[in-house]
Amino acid sequence: MAEKWNTVARLVSPRRLVLRCDEVSEELPPDFVRIRIEFCGVCGTDRSFYLGHRDEGYPVSLGHEHCGSVIAIGEQITSYRVGDFVAIDPNYRCGSCYYCRIGASHLCENSAVNCYSNRGFATFTDINAAYLVNMPRYRANQLAALVEPLSVAINATSISQCKPASEAALVIGVGGIGTLLAFNLLESLDGEIWIYDKAPHKMAALKDLYPDRIRILERADNRVFDVIFEASGSSDGFLDACARLAKLGRLIVVSRYHSDEPLVPDRLPWKQPTLYFVHLNGHRRTFIKAANLIKDRWSIEHDSLVSIHHIKEIEYVFADYERISSNKKIISTTDNY
């Protein structure tokens, strides 16, 4: 095997990420593919692990928004070749259970089989081929690290049945997933949207790209909205969304409240709202749609929303996450970006 050592970022305790070198196995299971990882986005779930809000035992490897090139294939693999550029869809889909048959394969009854292996903050990963998706040819490979979170945003938008041209829509929280929600709403639908985030520079970055289609909500503004996407990751964001939701409104919760789960306000049921909790990306075709939307609509100007950091800086990225001005952070294991 040409590659002998794998640099892997592991969380060994809350707020302590370390880089370890693992020996690369000479064996590759017959239904697995070996990938040289190039980029992996930082998700709010990764951040919650880092802060100790979730404890599934230590050490733990993080990262699931990764992409890279195939460098070896198992003997049973026919759908991929060495040199293919792929991204990882972290949802197992058996293809035959009830949920897979009705187009909700992200809820697969057999997802607990968990063939999902080494995570994305590493230089290599061996992964079951069922999780791979071939990517289009991008102008820059780091764009493929946006595909998985964008697929979640597309699924949330689809479930919401939002029509910004005829109803008031608000995105609360424009970090990574909120920014991609705004991107999908503006690039796929007509009309304008409102955004709110406690960090003014994140709102300004989006407003600069869409000056005529984004309106920034002031904290003191008490207007209500027909559709609200809650992507702040905090219970305060959820409570704010409940307060701003119109009667018969639709609240789409993309946040995951790992450490501070909010209670539903007493008065919310009187609005007769519809609540959706959307954390996953739906059918596999949503992933394909996200890959193509990034290729067709993510411009060089959109790159200003993203910052890229070498894996050697990963501890800094997680520790100073809120002080890094970009809306979305991506970790790179290559120097060629």
mmCIF file of C-alpha atoms in Angstrom:
data_model
loop_
_atom_site.group_PDB
_atom_site.id
_atom_site.type_symbol
_atom_site.label_atom_id
_atom_site.label_comp_id
_atom_site.label_asym_id
_atom_site.label_seq_id
_atom_site.Cartn_x
_atom_site.Cartn_y
_atom_site.Cartn_z
ATOM 1 C CA MET A 1 0.000 0.000 0.000
ATOM 2 C CA ALA A 2 1.467 3.350 -1.092
ATOM 3 C CA GLU A 3 0.018 5.325 1.822
ATOM 4 C CA LYS A 4 1.184 4.119 5.215
ATOM 5 C CA TRP A 5 -0.011 6.745 7.716
ATOM 6 C CA ASN A 6 -3.353 8.435 8.233
ATOM 7 C CA THR A 7 -3.582 11.721 10.139
ATOM 8 C CA VAL A 8 -6.843 11.705 12.102
ATOM 9 C CA ALA A 9 -8.305 14.425 14.331
ATOM 10 C CA ARG A 10 -9.815 12.851 17.434
ATOM 11 C CA LEU A 11 -11.778 14.430 20.236
ATOM 12 C CA VAL A 12 -10.235 12.913 23.365
ATOM 13 C CA SER A 13 -12.315 14.934 25.840
ATOM 14 C CA PRO A 14 -14.551 18.007 25.710
ATOM 15 C CA ARG A 15 -12.709 20.936 24.102
ATOM 16 C CA ARG A 16 -9.623 18.864 23.317
ATOM 17 C CA LEU A 17 -8.959 17.801 19.732
ATOM 18 C CA VAL A 18 -5.662 16.103 18.940
ATOM 19 C CA LEU A 19 -4.075 14.863 15.740
ATOM 20 C CA ARG A 20 -3.053 11.213 15.741
ATOM 21 C CA CYS A 21 -1.262 9.107 13.154
ATOM 22 C CA ASP A 22 -2.830 5.734 12.461
ATOM 23 C CA GLU A 23 -1.307 3.089 10.285
ATOM 24 C CA VAL A 24 -3.240 2.564 7.073
ATOM 25 C CA SER A 25 -4.441 -1.001 6.786
ATOM 26 C CA GLU A 26 -3.228 -3.073 3.880
ATOM 27 C CA GLU A 27 -6.631 -4.781 3.799
ATOM 28 C CA LEU A 28 -9.726 -3.215 2.257
ATOM 29 C CA PRO A 29 -13.106 -4.954 2.731
ATOM 30 C CA PRO A 30 -14.603 -6.110 -0.570
ATOM 31 C CA ASP A 31 -17.508 -3.618 -0.470
ATOM 32 C CA PHE A 32 -15.419 -0.666 0.742
ATOM 33 C CA VAL A 33 -13.629 2.199 -0.984
ATOM 34 C CA ARG A 34 -10.547 4.063 0.246
ATOM 35 C CA ILE A 35 -10.720 7.829 -0.136
ATOM 36 C CA ARG A 36 -8.053 10.482 0.129
ATOM 37 C CA ILE A 37 -10.072 13.175 1.900
ATOM 38 C CA GLU A 38 -9.531 16.703 0.647
ATOM 39 C CA PHE A 39 -12.137 18.792 2.486
ATOM 40 C CA CYS A 40 -14.664 18.386 5.305
ATOM 41 C CA GLY A 41 -17.130 20.995 6.510
ATOM 42 C CA VAL A 42 -17.621 21.754 10.193
ATOM 43 C CA CYS A 43 -21.211 20.998 11.243
ATOM 44 C CA GLY A 44 -23.082 22.158 14.324
ATOM 45 C CA THR A 45 -23.202 18.531 15.434
ATOM 46 C CA ASP A 46 -19.390 18.406 15.396
ATOM 47 C CA ARG A 47 -19.348 21.545 17.467
ATOM 48 C CA SER A 48 -21.769 20.072 20.029
ATOM 49 C CA PHE A 49 -19.479 17.072 20.476
ATOM 50 C CA TYR A 50 -16.507 19.389 20.915
ATOM 51 C CA LEU A 51 -18.288 21.393 23.618
ATOM 52 C CA GLY A 52 -19.225 18.212 25.469
ATOM 53 C CA HIS A 53 -22.951 18.551 24.858
ATOM 54 C CA ARG A 54 -22.946 14.997 23.523
ATOM 55 C CA ASP A 55 -20.919 12.219 25.089
ATOM 56 C CA GLU A 56 -20.817 8.929 23.240
ATOM 57 C CA GLY A 57 -17.470 7.949 24.663
ATOM 58 C CA TYR A 58 -13.956 9.162 23.955
ATOM 59 C CA PRO A 59 -11.962 9.304 21.825
ATOM 60 C CA VAL A 60 -14.380 10.049 19.002
ATOM 61 C CA SER A 61 -13.752 11.013 15.390
ATOM 62 C CA LEU A 62 -15.837 13.816 13.901
ATOM 63 C CA GLY A 63 -16.751 15.170 10.488
ATOM 64 C CA HIS A 64 -19.369 13.985 7.985
ATOM 65 C CA GLU A 65 -19.400 16.679 5.290
ATOM 66 C CA HIS A 66 -16.371 15.296 3.491
ATOM 67 C CA CYS A 67 -15.259 14.801 -0.069
ATOM 68 C CA GLY A 68 -12.185 13.419 -1.783
ATOM 69 C CA SER A 69 -10.718 11.138 -4.417
ATOM 70 C CA VAL A 70 -10.995 7.362 -4.621
ATOM 71 C CA ILE A 71 -7.547 5.770 -4.333
ATOM 72 C CA ALA A 72 -8.483 2.086 -3.884
ATOM 73 C CA ILE A 73 -11.557 -0.094 -4.294
ATOM 74 C CA GLY A 74 -12.660 -3.414 -2.817
ATOM 75 C CA GLU A 75 -12.978 -6.418 -5.066
ATOM 76 C CA GLN A 76 -16.787 -6.213 -5.184
ATOM 77 C CA ILE A 77 -16.917 -2.557 -6.256
ATOM 78 C CA THR A 78 -18.107 -1.872 -9.805
ATOM 79 C CA SER A 79 -19.737 1.575 -9.477
ATOM 80 C CA TYR A 80 -16.566 3.520 -8.652
ATOM 81 C CA ARG A 81 -13.079 3.722 -10.072
ATOM 82 C CA VAL A 82 -9.755 4.961 -8.789
ATOM 83 C CA GLY A 83 -9.634 8.690 -9.466
ATOM 84 C CA ASP A 84 -13.368 9.351 -8.993
ATOM 85 C CA PHE A 85 -14.143 12.487 -6.997
ATOM 86 C CA VAL A 86 -16.874 11.736 -4.466
ATOM 87 C CA ALA A 87 -18.771 13.150 -1.504
ATOM 88 C CA ILE A 88 -20.230 11.197 1.383
ATOM 89 C CA ASP A 89 -23.935 10.958 2.151
ATOM 90 C CA PRO A 90 -23.896 9.770 5.790
ATOM 91 C CA ASN A 91 -27.354 8.169 5.687
ATOM 92 C CA TYR A 92 -27.621 4.412 5.222
ATOM 93 C CA ARG A 93 -30.351 3.449 2.731
ATOM 94 C CA CYS A 94 -31.222 -0.227 2.363
ATOM 95 C CA GLY A 95 -33.539 0.459 -0.582
ATOM 96 C CA SER A 96 -36.181 -2.083 0.431
ATOM 97 C CA CYS A 97 -37.777 -1.058 3.755
ATOM 98 C CA TYR A 98 -41.024 0.921 3.998
ATOM 99 C CA TYR A 99 -39.324 4.309 4.312
ATOM 100 C CA CYS A 100 -36.954 3.678 1.430
ATOM 101 C CA ARG A 101 -39.889 2.644 -0.752
ATOM 102 C CA ILE A 102 -41.909 5.820 -0.036
ATOM 103 C CA GLY A 103 -39.000 8.181 -0.769
ATOM 104 C CA ALA A 104 -37.910 8.815 2.829
ATOM 105 C CA SER A 105 -34.791 6.676 2.759
ATOM 106 C CA HIS A 106 -33.056 8.979 5.251
ATOM 107 C CA LEU A 107 -35.340 7.320 7.811
ATOM 108 C CA CYS A 108 -34.346 3.814 6.698
ATOM 109 C CA GLU A 109 -35.448 1.105 9.125
ATOM 110 C CA ASN A 110 -32.047 -0.519 8.743
ATOM 111 C CA SER A 111 -29.974 2.593 9.399
ATOM 112 C CA ALA A 112 -28.732 1.079 12.670
ATOM 113 C CA VAL A 113 -26.573 -1.318 10.647
ATOM 114 C CA ASN A 114 -24.168 1.656 10.581
ATOM 115 C CA CYS A 115 -21.643 0.720 7.922
ATOM 116 C CA TYR A 116 -20.515 4.340 8.204
ATOM 117 C CA SER A 117 -16.852 4.268 9.216
ATOM 118 C CA ASN A 118 -13.964 6.655 9.900
ATOM 119 C CA ARG A 119 -15.017 10.276 9.951
ATOM 120 C CA GLY A 120 -14.007 13.172 7.731
ATOM 121 C CA PHE A 121 -11.373 15.092 9.698
ATOM 122 C CA ALA A 122 -8.614 12.829 8.430
ATOM 123 C CA THR A 123 -6.412 12.340 5.402
ATOM 124 C CA PHE A 124 -7.891 8.940 4.484
ATOM 125 C CA THR A 125 -11.026 6.981 5.147
ATOM 126 C CA ASP A 126 -12.181 3.481 4.286
ATOM 127 C CA ILE A 127 -15.942 3.580 3.806
ATOM 128 C CA ASN A 128 -18.711 1.340 2.550
ATOM 129 C CA ALA A 129 -19.445 2.257 -1.064
ATOM 130 C CA ALA A 130 -23.161 2.679 -0.297
ATOM 131 C CA TYR A 131 -22.388 6.082 1.216
ATOM 132 C CA LEU A 132 -20.598 7.535 -1.813
ATOM 133 C CA VAL A 133 -21.938 9.868 -4.483
ATOM 134 C CA ASN A 134 -19.953 10.849 -7.567
ATOM 135 C CA MET A 135 -19.561 14.607 -7.831
ATOM 136 C CA PRO A 136 -19.681 16.864 -10.892
ATOM 137 C CA ARG A 137 -16.522 18.589 -12.049
ATOM 138 C CA TYR A 138 -16.298 21.715 -9.884
ATOM 139 C CA ARG A 139 -14.136 24.774 -10.419
ATOM 140 C CA ALA A 140 -12.774 24.115 -6.908
ATOM 141 C CA ASN A 141 -12.959 20.798 -5.053
ATOM 142 C CA GLN A 142 -13.857 22.374 -1.714
ATOM 143 C CA LEU A 143 -17.332 23.100 -3.080
ATOM 144 C CA ALA A 144 -18.192 19.414 -2.704
ATOM 145 C CA ALA A 145 -17.934 19.834 1.085
ATOM 146 C CA LEU A 146 -21.059 22.013 0.858
ATOM 147 C CA VAL A 147 -23.174 19.346 -0.801
ATOM 148 C CA GLU A 148 -24.248 17.345 2.267
ATOM 149 C CA PRO A 149 -25.419 20.344 4.348
ATOM 150 C CA LEU A 150 -27.050 21.878 1.273
ATOM 151 C CA SER A 151 -28.977 18.636 0.749
ATOM 152 C CA VAL A 152 -30.391 19.071 4.270
ATOM 153 C CA ALA A 153 -31.338 22.670 3.407
ATOM 154 C CA ILE A 154 -33.054 21.535 0.199
ATOM 155 C CA ASN A 155 -35.033 18.896 2.068
ATOM 156 C CA ALA A 156 -36.102 21.453 4.684
ATOM 157 C CA THR A 157 -37.165 23.890 1.972
ATOM 158 C CA SER A 158 -39.140 21.211 0.163
ATOM 159 C CA ILE A 159 -40.960 20.129 3.324
ATOM 160 C CA SER A 160 -41.778 23.746 4.183
ATOM 161 C CA GLN A 161 -43.509 24.363 0.830
ATOM 162 C CA CYS A 162 -42.216 27.904 1.231
ATOM 163 C CA LYS A 163 -43.155 30.468 -1.433
ATOM 164 C CA PRO A 164 -41.183 33.626 -0.632
ATOM 165 C CA ALA A 165 -42.830 35.523 -3.480
ATOM 166 C CA SER A 166 -46.229 35.318 -1.771
ATOM 167 C CA GLU A 167 -45.525 34.781 1.943
ATOM 168 C CA ALA A 168 -43.148 36.198 4.527
ATOM 169 C CA ALA A 169 -40.183 33.883 5.173
ATOM 170 C CA LEU A 170 -37.486 34.212 7.832
ATOM 171 C CA VAL A 171 -34.229 32.319 8.434
ATOM 172 C CA ILE A 172 -33.052 32.563 12.057
ATOM 173 C CA GLY A 173 -29.335 31.806 12.315
ATOM 174 C CA VAL A 174 -27.126 32.152 9.246
ATOM 175 C CA GLY A 175 -24.184 30.018 10.221
ATOM 176 C CA GLY A 176 -23.357 27.096 7.953
ATOM 177 C CA ILE A 177 -26.780 25.494 7.527
ATOM 178 C CA GLY A 178 -28.699 28.784 7.722
ATOM 179 C CA THR A 179 -26.526 30.280 5.006
ATOM 180 C CA LEU A 180 -27.183 27.292 2.767
ATOM 181 C CA LEU A 181 -30.914 27.556 3.508
ATOM 182 C CA ALA A 182 -30.812 31.173 2.358
ATOM 183 C CA PHE A 183 -28.778 30.192 -0.713
ATOM 184 C CA ASN A 184 -31.284 27.514 -1.700
ATOM 185 C CA LEU A 185 -34.319 29.731 -1.104
ATOM 186 C CA LEU A 186 -32.867 32.549 -3.196
ATOM 187 C CA GLU A 187 -31.414 30.442 -5.999
ATOM 188 C CA SER A 188 -34.390 28.080 -6.339
ATOM 189 C CA LEU A 189 -37.410 30.301 -5.643
ATOM 190 C CA ASP A 190 -38.642 33.802 -6.462
ATOM 191 C CA GLY A 191 -39.171 36.561 -3.933
ATOM 192 C CA GLU A 192 -37.279 37.933 -0.955
ATOM 193 C CA ILE A 193 -36.442 36.509 2.459
ATOM 194 C CA TRP A 194 -35.659 37.923 5.876
ATOM 195 C CA ILE A 195 -32.676 36.817 7.925
ATOM 196 C CA TYR A 196 -31.621 37.238 11.534
ATOM 197 C CA ASP A 197 -28.439 36.285 13.351
ATOM 198 C CA LYS A 198 -26.828 37.558 16.531
ATOM 199 C CA ALA A 199 -23.633 38.149 14.481
ATOM 200 C CA PRO A 200 -24.259 41.194 12.238
ATOM 201 C CA HIS A 201 -21.298 40.414 9.977
ATOM 202 C CA LYS A 202 -22.836 37.091 8.931
ATOM 203 C CA MET A 203 -26.043 38.821 7.881
ATOM 204 C CA ALA A 204 -24.048 41.508 6.088
ATOM 205 C CA ALA A 205 -22.099 38.914 4.120
ATOM 206 C CA LEU A 206 -25.325 37.458 2.716
ATOM 207 C CA LYS A 207 -26.898 40.886 2.178
ATOM 208 C CA ASP A 208 -23.878 41.932 0.082
ATOM 209 C CA LEU A 209 -24.533 39.006 -2.265
ATOM 210 C CA TYR A 210 -28.300 39.526 -2.499
ATOM 211 C CA PRO A 211 -28.855 43.250 -1.836
ATOM 212 C CA ASP A 212 -32.303 43.318 -3.445
ATOM 213 C CA ARG A 213 -33.645 40.012 -2.131
ATOM 214 C CA ILE A 214 -32.516 39.848 1.514
ATOM 215 C CA ARG A 215 -33.951 41.943 4.299
ATOM 216 C CA ILE A 216 -32.234 42.022 7.682
ATOM 217 C CA LEU A 217 -34.516 41.741 10.694
ATOM 218 C CA GLU A 218 -33.832 44.072 13.586
ATOM 219 C CA ARG A 219 -34.169 42.535 17.037
ATOM 220 C CA ALA A 220 -36.756 45.125 18.079
ATOM 221 C CA ASP A 221 -38.903 44.478 15.004
ATOM 222 C CA ASN A 222 -41.972 42.530 16.132
ATOM 223 C CA ARG A 223 -43.310 41.514 12.709
ATOM 224 C CA VAL A 224 -44.531 37.942 12.195
ATOM 225 C CA PHE A 225 -43.764 35.429 9.461
ATOM 226 C CA ASP A 226 -45.670 32.732 7.623
ATOM 227 C CA VAL A 227 -42.644 30.437 7.383
ATOM 228 C CA ILE A 228 -39.654 30.394 9.727
ATOM 229 C CA PHE A 229 -36.542 28.261 9.377
ATOM 230 C CA GLU A 230 -34.907 27.958 12.802
ATOM 231 C CA ALA A 231 -31.188 27.270 12.331
ATOM 232 C CA SER A 232 -29.611 29.080 15.265
ATOM 233 C CA GLY A 233 -28.756 25.942 17.238
ATOM 234 C CA SER A 234 -29.998 27.536 20.458
ATOM 235 C CA SER A 235 -33.163 27.368 22.529
ATOM 236 C CA ASP A 236 -33.331 31.173 22.354
ATOM 237 C CA GLY A 237 -33.572 30.884 18.581
ATOM 238 C CA PHE A 238 -36.440 28.407 18.891
ATOM 239 C CA LEU A 239 -38.328 30.614 21.345
ATOM 240 C CA ASP A 240 -37.786 33.638 19.109
ATOM 241 C CA ALA A 241 -39.150 31.668 16.153
ATOM 242 C CA CYS A 242 -42.233 30.665 18.154
ATOM 243 C CA ALA A 243 -42.863 34.297 19.070
ATOM 244 C CA ARG A 244 -42.490 35.529 15.477
ATOM 245 C CA LEU A 245 -44.582 32.802 13.853
ATOM 246 C CA ALA A 246 -47.897 33.912 12.352
ATOM 247 C CA LYS A 247 -51.150 32.101 13.052
ATOM 248 C CA LEU A 248 -51.304 28.943 10.898
ATOM 249 C CA GLY A 249 -47.608 29.476 10.249
ATOM 250 C CA ARG A 250 -45.009 26.800 9.529
ATOM 251 C CA LEU A 251 -41.937 26.425 11.713
ATOM 252 C CA ILE A 252 -39.131 24.322 10.261
ATOM 253 C CA VAL A 253 -36.564 23.417 12.917
ATOM 254 C CA VAL A 254 -33.175 22.542 11.462
ATOM 255 C CA SER A 255 -31.337 23.108 14.756
ATOM 256 C CA ARG A 256 -30.410 20.236 17.043
ATOM 257 C CA TYR A 257 -30.597 21.205 20.708
ATOM 258 C CA HIS A 258 -27.993 18.945 22.279
ATOM 259 C CA SER A 259 -27.498 20.776 25.553
ATOM 260 C CA ASP A 260 -30.417 23.162 26.005
ATOM 261 C CA GLU A 261 -33.633 21.667 24.660
ATOM 262 C CA PRO A 262 -36.389 24.295 24.763
ATOM 263 C CA LEU A 263 -39.948 23.800 25.935
ATOM 264 C CA VAL A 264 -42.827 24.688 23.622
ATOM 265 C CA PRO A 265 -44.250 28.029 24.817
ATOM 266 C CA ASP A 266 -47.723 27.831 26.340
ATOM 267 C CA ARG A 267 -49.214 30.251 23.826
ATOM 268 C CA LEU A 268 -47.812 28.622 20.685
ATOM 269 C CA PRO A 269 -50.661 26.065 20.264
ATOM 270 C CA TRP A 270 -53.132 28.953 20.053
ATOM 271 C CA LYS A 271 -51.569 29.917 16.726
ATOM 272 C CA GLN A 272 -52.381 26.434 15.366
ATOM 273 C CA PRO A 273 -48.937 26.159 13.759
ATOM 274 C CA THR A 274 -47.341 23.329 11.845
ATOM 275 C CA LEU A 275 -43.928 22.266 13.195
ATOM 276 C CA TYR A 276 -41.402 20.238 11.258
ATOM 277 C CA PHE A 277 -38.104 18.922 12.601
ATOM 278 C CA VAL A 278 -35.792 18.462 9.655
ATOM 279 C CA HIS A 279 -32.224 17.337 10.414
ATOM 280 C CA LEU A 280 -31.560 14.961 7.518
ATOM 281 C CA ASN A 281 -31.609 15.217 3.766
ATOM 282 C CA GLY A 282 -34.512 13.088 2.568
ATOM 283 C CA HIS A 283 -34.251 10.937 -0.533
ATOM 284 C CA ARG A 284 -30.849 10.375 -2.164
ATOM 285 C CA ARG A 285 -31.971 12.480 -5.128
ATOM 286 C CA THR A 286 -31.820 15.513 -2.802
ATOM 287 C CA PHE A 287 -28.069 14.936 -2.522
ATOM 288 C CA ILE A 288 -27.775 14.882 -6.311
ATOM 289 C CA LYS A 289 -29.833 18.060 -6.560
ATOM 290 C CA ALA A 290 -27.533 19.761 -4.049
ATOM 291 C CA ALA A 291 -24.427 18.700 -5.983
ATOM 292 C CA ASN A 292 -25.817 20.198 -9.188
ATOM 293 C CA LEU A 293 -27.068 23.382 -7.517
ATOM 294 C CA ILE A 294 -23.587 24.058 -6.142
ATOM 295 C CA LYS A 295 -22.111 23.513 -9.595
ATOM 296 C CA ASP A 296 -24.614 25.726 -11.392
ATOM 297 C CA ARG A 297 -25.312 28.526 -8.905
ATOM 298 C CA TRP A 298 -22.469 28.829 -6.372
ATOM 299 C CA SER A 299 -20.347 31.651 -7.773
ATOM 300 C CA ILE A 300 -16.878 32.896 -6.957
ATOM 301 C CA GLU A 301 -18.611 35.706 -5.044
ATOM 302 C CA HIS A 302 -20.288 33.107 -2.817
ATOM 303 C CA ASP A 303 -16.843 31.875 -1.784
ATOM 304 C CA SER A 304 -16.643 34.907 0.532
ATOM 305 C CA LEU A 305 -19.069 33.096 2.852
ATOM 306 C CA VAL A 306 -16.604 30.269 3.452
ATOM 307 C CA SER A 307 -13.239 30.018 5.192
ATOM 308 C CA ILE A 308 -10.860 27.094 4.680
ATOM 309 C CA HIS A 309 -8.468 25.943 7.393
ATOM 310 C CA HIS A 310 -5.776 23.296 7.290
ATOM 311 C CA ILE A 311 -6.329 20.275 9.500
ATOM 312 C CA LYS A 312 -3.350 21.383 11.594
ATOM 313 C CA GLU A 313 -5.509 24.355 12.653
ATOM 314 C CA ILE A 314 -8.538 22.281 13.622
ATOM 315 C CA GLU A 315 -8.231 22.890 17.362
ATOM 316 C CA TYR A 316 -8.137 26.644 16.709
ATOM 317 C CA VAL A 317 -11.195 26.449 14.429
ATOM 318 C CA PHE A 318 -13.283 24.662 17.049
ATOM 319 C CA ALA A 319 -12.020 26.706 20.002
ATOM 320 C CA ASP A 320 -12.464 30.093 18.280
ATOM 321 C CA TYR A 321 -15.441 29.077 16.153
ATOM 322 C CA GLU A 322 -17.608 32.099 16.947
ATOM 323 C CA ARG A 323 -14.742 34.551 16.459
ATOM 324 C CA ILE A 324 -13.979 33.339 12.932
ATOM 325 C CA SER A 325 -15.987 35.686 10.751
ATOM 326 C CA SER A 326 -17.008 33.295 7.966
ATOM 327 C CA ASN A 327 -20.507 31.865 7.824
ATOM 328 C CA LYS A 328 -19.210 28.372 7.003
ATOM 329 C CA LYS A 329 -15.917 26.705 8.029
ATOM 330 C CA ILE A 330 -14.226 23.935 6.059
ATOM 331 C CA ILE A 331 -11.220 21.862 7.101
ATOM 332 C CA SER A 332 -8.705 20.887 4.420
ATOM 333 C CA THR A 333 -6.193 18.052 4.498
ATOM 334 C CA THR A 334 -4.422 19.316 1.397
ATOM 335 C CA ASP A 335 -2.214 22.330 0.849
ATOM 336 C CA ASN A 336 -3.564 22.798 -2.683
ATOM 337 C CA TYR A 337 -6.400 25.255 -2.188
#
